[in-house]
Tab-separated table of C-alpha atoms and ligand atoms in Angstrom:
chain	number	residue	atom	x	y	z
A	1	UNK	CA	-0.038	0.044	0.035
A	2	UNK	CA	1.488	3.308	-1.048
A	3	UNK	CA	-0.439	5.562	1.245
A	4	UNK	CA	-0.497	5.163	5.062
A	5	UNK	CA	-3.729	4.230	6.835
A	6	UNK	CA	-4.186	5.132	10.478
A	7	UNK	CA	-6.530	2.829	12.205
A	8	UNK	CA	-8.308	4.375	15.248
A	9	UNK	CA	-10.341	1.259	16.072
A	10	UNK	CA	-11.149	0.618	19.742
A	11	UNK	CA	-10.337	-3.065	19.290
A	12	UNK	CA	-9.250	-5.209	17.579
A	13	UNK	CA	-6.872	-2.391	17.285
A	14	UNK	CA	-3.698	-1.536	15.405
A	15	UNK	CA	-0.461	-3.361	16.148
A	16	UNK	CA	3.057	-1.841	16.065
A	17	UNK	CA	4.230	-2.130	12.481
A	18	UNK	CA	7.639	-3.468	13.578
A	19	UNK	CA	5.881	-6.331	15.280
A	20	UNK	CA	3.801	-7.127	12.248
A	21	UNK	CA	7.024	-7.125	10.092
A	22	UNK	CA	8.589	-9.546	12.427
A	23	UNK	CA	5.539	-11.822	12.320
A	24	UNK	CA	5.644	-11.647	8.492
A	25	UNK	CA	9.242	-12.433	8.439
A	26	UNK	CA	9.018	-15.610	10.460
A	27	UNK	CA	5.486	-16.695	9.508
A	28	UNK	CA	6.660	-19.664	7.504
A	29	UNK	CA	9.675	-20.742	9.579
A	30	UNK	CA	9.434	-19.817	13.313
A	31	UNK	CA	12.340	-20.502	15.547
A	32	UNK	CA	14.204	-22.648	12.836
A	33	UNK	CA	11.405	-25.186	13.094
A	34	UNK	CA	10.636	-25.029	9.424
A	35	UNK	CA	6.990	-24.481	10.533
A	36	UNK	CA	4.896	-21.532	11.421
A	37	UNK	CA	4.327	-20.886	15.082
A	38	UNK	CA	0.641	-21.628	14.448
A	39	UNK	CA	1.553	-25.181	13.628
A	40	UNK	CA	3.759	-26.140	16.595
A	41	UNK	CA	2.691	-27.867	19.700
A	42	UNK	CA	2.179	-25.623	22.666
A	43	UNK	CA	4.015	-28.326	24.616
A	44	UNK	CA	7.118	-28.164	22.342
A	45	UNK	CA	10.396	-26.949	23.853
A	46	UNK	CA	10.419	-23.855	21.836
A	47	UNK	CA	6.798	-22.789	22.528
A	48	UNK	CA	7.286	-23.559	26.359
A	49	UNK	CA	10.411	-21.266	26.148
A	50	UNK	CA	8.380	-18.566	24.411
A	51	UNK	CA	5.753	-18.803	27.219
A	52	UNK	CA	8.335	-18.399	29.956
A	53	UNK	CA	10.050	-15.582	28.199
A	54	UNK	CA	6.632	-13.907	27.651
A	55	UNK	CA	5.734	-14.008	31.261
A	56	UNK	CA	9.080	-12.700	32.340
A	57	UNK	CA	8.849	-9.741	29.981
A	58	UNK	CA	5.300	-8.906	31.127
A	59	UNK	CA	6.390	-9.220	34.696
A	60	UNK	CA	9.179	-6.757	34.026
A	61	UNK	CA	7.008	-4.193	32.151
A	62	UNK	CA	4.275	-4.234	34.850
A	63	UNK	CA	6.736	-4.716	37.601
A	64	UNK	CA	4.613	-7.563	39.017
A	65	UNK	CA	5.534	-8.664	42.611
A	66	UNK	CA	6.574	-12.247	43.092
A	67	UNK	CA	3.422	-13.146	45.100
A	68	UNK	CA	1.301	-12.564	41.957
A	69	UNK	CA	0.641	-15.084	39.287
A	70	UNK	CA	0.174	-14.120	35.550
A	71	UNK	CA	-2.257	-16.269	33.593
A	72	UNK	CA	-2.558	-16.455	29.810
A	73	UNK	CA	-6.170	-17.462	29.212
A	74	UNK	CA	-8.970	-17.236	26.641
A	75	UNK	CA	-12.627	-16.039	26.705
A	76	UNK	CA	-11.820	-12.401	26.545
A	77	UNK	CA	-12.536	-9.848	29.248
A	78	UNK	CA	-16.163	-10.995	29.120
A	79	UNK	CA	-15.065	-14.527	30.194
A	80	UNK	CA	-13.625	-12.923	33.375
A	81	UNK	CA	-16.925	-11.256	34.259
A	82	UNK	CA	-18.107	-14.875	35.273
A	83	UNK	CA	-14.596	-16.242	36.187
A	84	UNK	CA	-14.049	-13.646	38.896
A	85	UNK	CA	-17.105	-14.345	41.027
A	86	UNK	CA	-16.620	-18.123	40.455
A	87	UNK	CA	-13.044	-17.967	41.588
A	88	UNK	CA	-13.048	-15.603	44.624
A	89	UNK	CA	-16.490	-15.594	46.125
A	90	UNK	CA	-19.329	-17.803	47.402
A	91	UNK	CA	-22.929	-17.582	46.311
A	92	UNK	CA	-23.964	-15.848	49.516
A	93	UNK	CA	-21.188	-13.191	49.297
A	94	UNK	CA	-21.704	-9.549	48.188
A	95	UNK	CA	-19.364	-7.776	45.798
A	96	UNK	CA	-19.298	-3.967	45.287
A	97	UNK	CA	-19.333	-2.698	41.615
A	98	UNK	CA	-18.396	0.748	40.481
A	99	UNK	CA	-19.985	1.481	37.099
A	100	UNK	CA	-18.457	4.202	35.044
A	101	UNK	CA	-19.547	2.919	31.661
A	102	UNK	CA	-21.052	-0.037	29.882
A	103	UNK	CA	-18.300	-2.510	30.490
A	104	UNK	CA	-18.519	-2.129	34.240
A	105	UNK	CA	-22.319	-2.377	33.868
A	106	UNK	CA	-21.958	-5.566	31.854
A	107	UNK	CA	-19.522	-7.074	34.391
A	108	UNK	CA	-22.023	-6.313	37.276
A	109	UNK	CA	-24.918	-7.764	35.390
A	110	UNK	CA	-23.140	-10.972	34.626
A	111	UNK	CA	-21.886	-11.260	38.188
A	112	UNK	CA	-25.491	-11.247	39.391
A	113	UNK	CA	-25.848	-14.903	38.463
A	114	UNK	CA	-23.100	-15.790	40.980
A	115	UNK	CA	-23.412	-13.510	43.993
A	116	UNK	CA	-25.086	-10.456	45.451
A	117	UNK	CA	-24.042	-7.427	43.557
A	118	UNK	CA	-24.083	-4.093	45.258
A	119	UNK	CA	-23.738	-1.179	42.863
A	120	UNK	CA	-21.887	1.389	45.066
A	121	UNK	CA	-21.551	4.093	42.277
A	122	UNK	CA	-23.203	4.552	38.953
A	123	UNK	CA	-22.243	7.465	36.643
A	124	UNK	CA	-25.143	6.846	34.174
A	125	UNK	CA	-26.795	9.995	35.440
A	126	UNK	CA	-24.039	12.092	33.854
A	127	UNK	CA	-24.263	9.881	30.676
A	128	UNK	CA	-20.880	8.418	31.829
A	129	UNK	CA	-18.931	11.649	31.310
A	130	UNK	CA	-17.792	11.888	35.035
A	131	UNK	CA	-16.167	9.701	37.683
A	132	UNK	CA	-17.694	9.192	41.143
A	133	UNK	CA	-16.475	11.077	44.157
A	134	UNK	CA	-15.169	8.076	45.983
A	135	UNK	CA	-15.325	9.891	49.332
A	136	UNK	CA	-19.088	9.800	49.101
A	137	UNK	CA	-19.229	6.091	48.073
A	138	UNK	CA	-20.209	3.634	50.810
A	139	UNK	CA	-18.553	0.379	50.308
A	140	UNK	CA	-19.834	-2.813	51.990
A	141	UNK	CA	-17.616	-3.637	54.970
A	142	UNK	CA	-17.671	-7.383	54.158
A	143	UNK	CA	-17.447	-7.447	50.358
A	144	UNK	CA	-15.887	-10.377	48.706
A	145	UNK	CA	-14.263	-7.915	46.265
A	146	UNK	CA	-14.605	-4.416	44.769
A	147	UNK	CA	-14.698	-4.377	40.937
A	148	UNK	CA	-14.114	-1.381	38.720
A	149	UNK	CA	-13.107	-0.395	35.193
A	150	UNK	CA	-10.125	1.985	35.202
A	151	UNK	CA	-10.680	2.888	31.490
A	152	UNK	CA	-14.239	2.732	30.011
A	153	UNK	CA	-13.621	2.169	26.325
A	154	UNK	CA	-16.887	3.256	24.940
A	155	UNK	CA	-17.303	6.548	26.837
A	156	UNK	CA	-13.633	7.448	27.101
A	157	UNK	CA	-13.522	7.861	30.896
A	158	UNK	CA	-10.417	6.931	32.874
A	159	UNK	CA	-9.195	6.916	36.450
A	160	UNK	CA	-5.715	8.373	36.336
A	161	UNK	CA	-4.616	6.454	39.401
A	162	UNK	CA	-5.746	3.374	41.316
A	163	UNK	CA	-8.523	3.603	43.833
A	164	UNK	CA	-7.428	3.557	47.509
A	165	UNK	CA	-6.663	0.038	48.673
A	166	UNK	CA	-8.625	-1.471	51.631
A	167	UNK	CA	-8.550	-4.916	53.029
A	168	UNK	CA	-11.210	-5.867	50.467
A	169	UNK	CA	-9.735	-7.463	47.265
A	170	UNK	CA	-9.647	-4.911	44.519
A	171	UNK	CA	-10.478	-6.189	41.031
A	172	UNK	CA	-9.883	-4.092	37.877
A	173	UNK	CA	-10.852	-4.551	34.110
A	174	UNK	CA	-7.786	-3.163	32.532
A	175	UNK	CA	-8.642	-4.131	28.962
A	176	UNK	CA	-8.218	-0.651	27.481
A	177	UNK	CA	-5.561	0.856	29.626
A	178	UNK	CA	-3.080	-1.942	30.465
A	179	UNK	CA	0.479	-1.199	29.229
A	180	UNK	CA	-0.391	2.377	28.509
A	181	UNK	CA	1.255	3.642	31.659
A	182	UNK	CA	3.058	2.193	34.667
A	183	UNK	CA	0.631	0.732	37.181
A	184	UNK	CA	1.181	-0.186	40.743
A	185	UNK	CA	0.101	-3.820	40.830
A	186	UNK	CA	0.163	-3.811	44.499
A	187	UNK	CA	-2.957	-1.582	44.406
A	188	UNK	CA	-4.968	-4.361	43.040
A	189	UNK	CA	-5.517	-8.117	43.829
A	190	UNK	CA	-6.618	-9.091	40.440
A	191	UNK	CA	-6.437	-7.301	37.132
A	192	UNK	CA	-7.546	-8.637	33.774
A	193	UNK	CA	-7.519	-7.599	30.163
A	194	UNK	CA	-8.471	-8.874	26.745
A	195	UNK	CA	-5.439	-8.586	24.460
A	196	UNK	CA	-7.043	-6.867	21.437
A	197	UNK	CA	-6.066	-3.293	22.350
A	198	UNK	CA	-2.689	-2.798	23.919
A	199	UNK	CA	-1.438	-6.462	24.050
A	200	UNK	CA	-1.797	-8.132	20.788
A	201	UNK	CA	-4.473	-9.931	18.634
A	202	UNK	CA	-7.826	-11.037	20.117
A	203	UNK	CA	-7.844	-14.407	21.608
A	204	UNK	CA	-5.528	-14.050	24.517
A	205	UNK	CA	-6.733	-12.776	27.924
A	206	UNK	CA	-4.309	-11.754	30.682
A	207	UNK	CA	-5.057	-12.118	34.427
A	208	UNK	CA	-2.551	-11.024	37.108
A	209	UNK	CA	-3.721	-12.305	40.461
A	210	UNK	CA	-2.478	-12.116	43.991
A	211	UNK	CA	-1.617	-15.813	45.083
A	212	UNK	CA	-3.797	-15.438	48.151
A	213	UNK	CA	-6.833	-15.435	46.036
A	214	UNK	CA	-5.959	-18.803	44.373
A	215	UNK	CA	-7.537	-22.007	45.811
A	216	UNK	CA	-10.943	-20.586	46.286
A	217	UNK	CA	-12.846	-21.535	43.147
A	218	UNK	CA	-16.211	-22.983	43.483
A	219	UNK	CA	-16.555	-26.659	42.403
A	220	UNK	CA	-18.818	-25.752	39.470
A	221	UNK	CA	-16.158	-23.442	37.986
A	222	UNK	CA	-15.326	-24.559	34.334
A	223	UNK	CA	-11.799	-25.776	34.060
A	224	UNK	CA	-10.770	-23.045	31.610
A	225	UNK	CA	-11.972	-20.335	33.851
A	226	UNK	CA	-10.437	-21.938	36.992
A	227	UNK	CA	-7.498	-19.638	38.098
A	228	UNK	CA	-6.001	-22.247	40.335
A	229	UNK	CA	-5.963	-24.980	37.725
A	230	UNK	CA	-4.591	-22.633	35.144
A	231	UNK	CA	-1.940	-21.367	37.501
A	232	UNK	CA	-0.764	-24.887	38.321
A	233	UNK	CA	-0.660	-25.849	34.716
A	234	UNK	CA	1.347	-22.632	33.663
A	235	UNK	CA	-1.824	-21.587	31.599
A	236	UNK	CA	-1.578	-24.811	29.571
A	237	UNK	CA	-4.330	-26.857	31.078
A	238	UNK	CA	-5.700	-26.851	27.544
A	239	UNK	CA	-4.395	-25.537	24.239
A	240	UNK	CA	-3.688	-21.824	24.692
A	241	UNK	CA	-4.150	-19.283	21.778
A	242	UNK	CA	-0.592	-19.777	20.516
A	243	UNK	CA	-0.621	-17.325	17.684
A	244	UNK	CA	-1.998	-14.534	19.815
A	245	UNK	CA	0.368	-15.319	22.635
A	246	UNK	CA	3.397	-15.300	20.314
A	247	UNK	CA	2.374	-11.883	18.907
A	248	UNK	CA	1.797	-10.518	22.379
A	249	UNK	CA	5.288	-11.565	23.289
A	250	UNK	CA	6.673	-9.642	20.398
A	251	UNK	CA	4.615	-6.579	21.631
A	252	UNK	CA	6.166	-6.962	25.019
A	253	UNK	CA	9.684	-7.120	23.527
A	254	UNK	CA	8.779	-3.919	21.503
A	255	UNK	CA	7.682	-2.093	24.610
A	256	UNK	CA	10.832	-3.012	26.468
A	257	UNK	CA	13.008	-2.042	23.559
A	258	UNK	CA	11.295	1.300	23.330
A	259	UNK	CA	11.756	2.414	26.902
A	260	UNK	CA	9.039	0.438	28.819
A	261	UNK	CA	5.905	1.921	30.355
A	262	UNK	CA	7.420	5.215	31.663
A	263	UNK	CA	8.359	6.143	28.217
A	264	UNK	CA	5.119	4.833	26.783
A	265	UNK	CA	3.131	6.941	29.245
A	266	UNK	CA	4.907	10.163	28.118
A	267	UNK	CA	4.172	9.453	24.454
A	268	UNK	CA	0.539	8.549	25.235
A	269	UNK	CA	0.133	11.788	27.217
A	270	UNK	CA	1.644	13.810	24.414
A	271	UNK	CA	-0.779	12.151	21.981
A	272	UNK	CA	-3.841	12.539	24.079
A	273	UNK	CA	-3.049	16.246	24.908
A	274	UNK	CA	-2.565	17.086	21.390
A	275	UNK	CA	-5.860	15.644	20.385
A	276	UNK	CA	-7.888	17.031	23.365
A	277	UNK	CA	-6.459	20.494	22.744
A	278	UNK	CA	-7.343	20.409	19.049
A	279	UNK	CA	-11.011	19.320	19.965
A	280	UNK	CA	-11.255	21.957	22.750
A	281	UNK	CA	-10.151	24.702	20.451
A	282	UNK	CA	-12.538	23.579	17.660
A	283	UNK	CA	-15.732	25.504	16.818
A	284	UNK	CA	-17.431	22.382	15.501
A	285	UNK	CA	-16.349	19.491	17.802
A	286	UNK	CA	-16.419	19.042	21.540
A	287	UNK	CA	-15.236	16.381	23.971
A	288	UNK	CA	-18.134	15.526	26.352
A	289	UNK	CA	-16.094	13.994	29.259
A	290	UNK	CA	-15.057	16.265	32.020
A	291	UNK	CA	-11.355	17.174	31.928
A	292	UNK	CA	-10.291	15.207	35.070
A	293	UNK	CA	-11.920	12.093	33.783
A	294	UNK	CA	-10.568	11.989	30.247
A	295	UNK	CA	-9.164	8.847	28.889
A	296	UNK	CA	-5.609	8.761	27.275
A	297	UNK	CA	-6.592	5.817	25.113
A	298	UNK	CA	-10.119	6.443	23.840
A	299	UNK	CA	-10.909	10.012	22.890
A	300	UNK	CA	-14.599	10.621	22.448
A	301	UNK	CA	-15.889	13.629	20.683
A	302	UNK	CA	-19.027	14.921	19.014
A	303	UNK	CA	-19.943	17.583	16.308
A	304	UNK	CA	-22.692	20.115	16.360
A	305	UNK	CA	-25.137	17.833	14.508
A	306	UNK	CA	-25.505	14.297	13.111
A	307	UNK	CA	-25.145	15.429	9.490
A	308	UNK	CA	-21.759	17.043	10.027
A	309	UNK	CA	-20.565	13.908	11.954
A	310	UNK	CA	-21.483	11.832	8.955
A	311	UNK	CA	-19.608	14.137	6.581
A	312	UNK	CA	-16.590	14.274	8.948
A	313	UNK	CA	-16.453	10.305	9.103
A	314	UNK	CA	-16.782	9.912	5.357
A	315	UNK	CA	-14.139	12.506	4.590
A	316	UNK	CA	-11.817	11.169	7.361
A	317	UNK	CA	-12.105	7.656	5.960
A	318	UNK	CA	-11.278	8.849	2.404
A	319	UNK	CA	-8.269	10.532	3.953
A	320	UNK	CA	-7.245	7.101	5.374
A	321	UNK	CA	-8.285	7.995	8.973
A	322	UNK	CA	-10.151	4.861	9.683
A	323	UNK	CA	-12.637	3.637	12.246
A	324	UNK	CA	-13.348	6.952	13.914
A	325	UNK	CA	-17.043	6.200	14.393
A	326	UNK	CA	-18.112	6.218	18.084
A	327	UNK	CA	-19.522	3.044	19.600
A	328	UNK	CA	-22.912	2.124	18.174
A	329	UNK	CA	-24.449	2.766	21.629
A	330	UNK	CA	-23.538	6.486	21.655
A	331	UNK	CA	-22.580	7.450	18.194
A	332	UNK	CA	-20.331	10.526	17.679
A	333	UNK	CA	-16.660	10.054	17.130
A	334	UNK	CA	-13.969	8.027	19.001
A	335	UNK	CA	-10.240	8.007	18.301
A	336	UNK	CA	-8.706	5.078	20.044
A	337	UNK	CA	-4.902	5.921	20.333
A	338	UNK	CA	-3.395	2.900	21.900
A	339	UNK	CA	0.287	2.356	22.236
A	340	UNK	CA	0.686	1.243	18.575
A	341	UNK	CA	-0.815	4.573	17.265
A	342	UNK	CA	2.253	6.659	16.372
A	343	UNK	CA	2.269	10.375	17.216
A	344	UNK	CA	2.279	10.998	13.379
A	345	UNK	CA	-1.111	9.328	13.188
A	346	UNK	CA	-2.526	11.714	15.847
A	347	UNK	CA	-0.804	14.704	14.168
A	348	UNK	CA	-2.507	13.738	10.920
A	349	UNK	CA	-5.892	13.545	12.582
A	350	UNK	CA	-5.390	16.887	14.224
A	351	UNK	CA	-4.458	18.539	10.951
A	352	UNK	CA	-7.577	16.922	9.445
A	353	UNK	CA	-9.898	18.165	12.259
A	354	UNK	CA	-8.313	21.758	12.052
A	355	UNK	CA	-8.886	21.697	8.270
A	356	UNK	CA	-12.429	20.480	8.576
A	357	UNK	CA	-13.113	23.127	11.172
A	358	UNK	CA	-11.972	25.922	8.913
A	359	UNK	CA	-13.935	24.433	5.883
A	360	UNK	CA	-17.235	23.973	7.710
A	361	UNK	CA	-17.494	27.160	9.869
B	1	PLP	C1	-13.088	-2.204	29.224
B	1	PLP	C2	-13.465	-3.438	28.449
B	1	PLP	N1	-13.860	-4.461	29.182
B	1	PLP	C3	-14.359	-5.584	28.539
B	1	PLP	C4	-14.425	-5.763	27.118
B	1	PLP	C5	-14.856	-6.947	26.475
B	1	PLP	O1	-13.777	-7.602	26.022
B	1	PLP	P1	-13.789	-8.995	25.227
B	1	PLP	O2	-14.441	-8.747	23.894
B	1	PLP	O3	-12.308	-9.424	25.164
B	1	PLP	O4	-14.718	-9.911	25.956
B	1	PLP	C6	-13.892	-4.547	26.341
B	1	PLP	C7	-14.024	-4.669	24.903
B	1	PLP	O5	-13.897	-3.759	24.208
B	1	PLP	C8	-13.520	-3.439	26.997
B	1	PLP	O6	-13.089	-2.375	26.314
């Protein structure tokens, strides 16, 4: 392709081009096996070595303490909506859910099949453009866990730091923020993420869990969702998503080689600031999320009217700025600028918005 396409999809999202080139170069002959990585046994010496290496790189990137296990699972983040209550609660327990968007809502709805759900905060009244004042939230004293979504992908709302830790296990859906900035794993007892945004291709799901939560799964827990079983079998109780895991490993290598998460955070801040500044100074567009709650990864904006939004999206697509349509639930526009989106992609979008602004006002 002679002209560059910038893909602003919320997920599956773009991957670093250096990673894709590496995949291409070893697609037919991985690790001198004469076979593609897709064709080798997950129990082969080479693949097991890849898995060990992958875990150690992710451990380094996230600075994971030694009393936490990393699991490489399937079923997406949605699979974890059930796995969490099944693994760390009993049917008579209560769990507190903080709802700041549709993913937290979905997680809470699914959990209702397994335990009592106490929704302690729900930002639906602001149309999910705000974050709750946690000083005003009354948590259950005996909750099995607290669940929240640090970055809500659809509405573009993000907590910029972890919630204060109490003695209750803290569980976080990090699907659309993991690896975008350094995180203090010790502020959580369990984090999880589908891969298809900042980790790699869809199919892989990462869980990082404090060891003291293992060994509590209910007897009805399906094996593939059972954290204890998966931990004991090094995430290979059954066949893992080998291609996705391999590509994720290349992404971990790329992140380490380019300065790790401190450096990534600086770049992500620069990208997000550039785009928010452009939207805030536009006569046509606005960002509905209050400034203190704005996501670094998913930048939601709207135009004065639907017709103008339609024109914007059509023209943007023709200019190779793809997948800027907002989530089907809320419309408008959304630019997802995960790690793999280069600053040049954001600069090109900003130029396009500025130009559109001039032409249509
Ligand atoms: C924050 C968040 N949680 C959960 C999900 C659902 O993930 P999956 O499709 O991997 O089940 C998504 C998907 O976009 C998401 O953004």
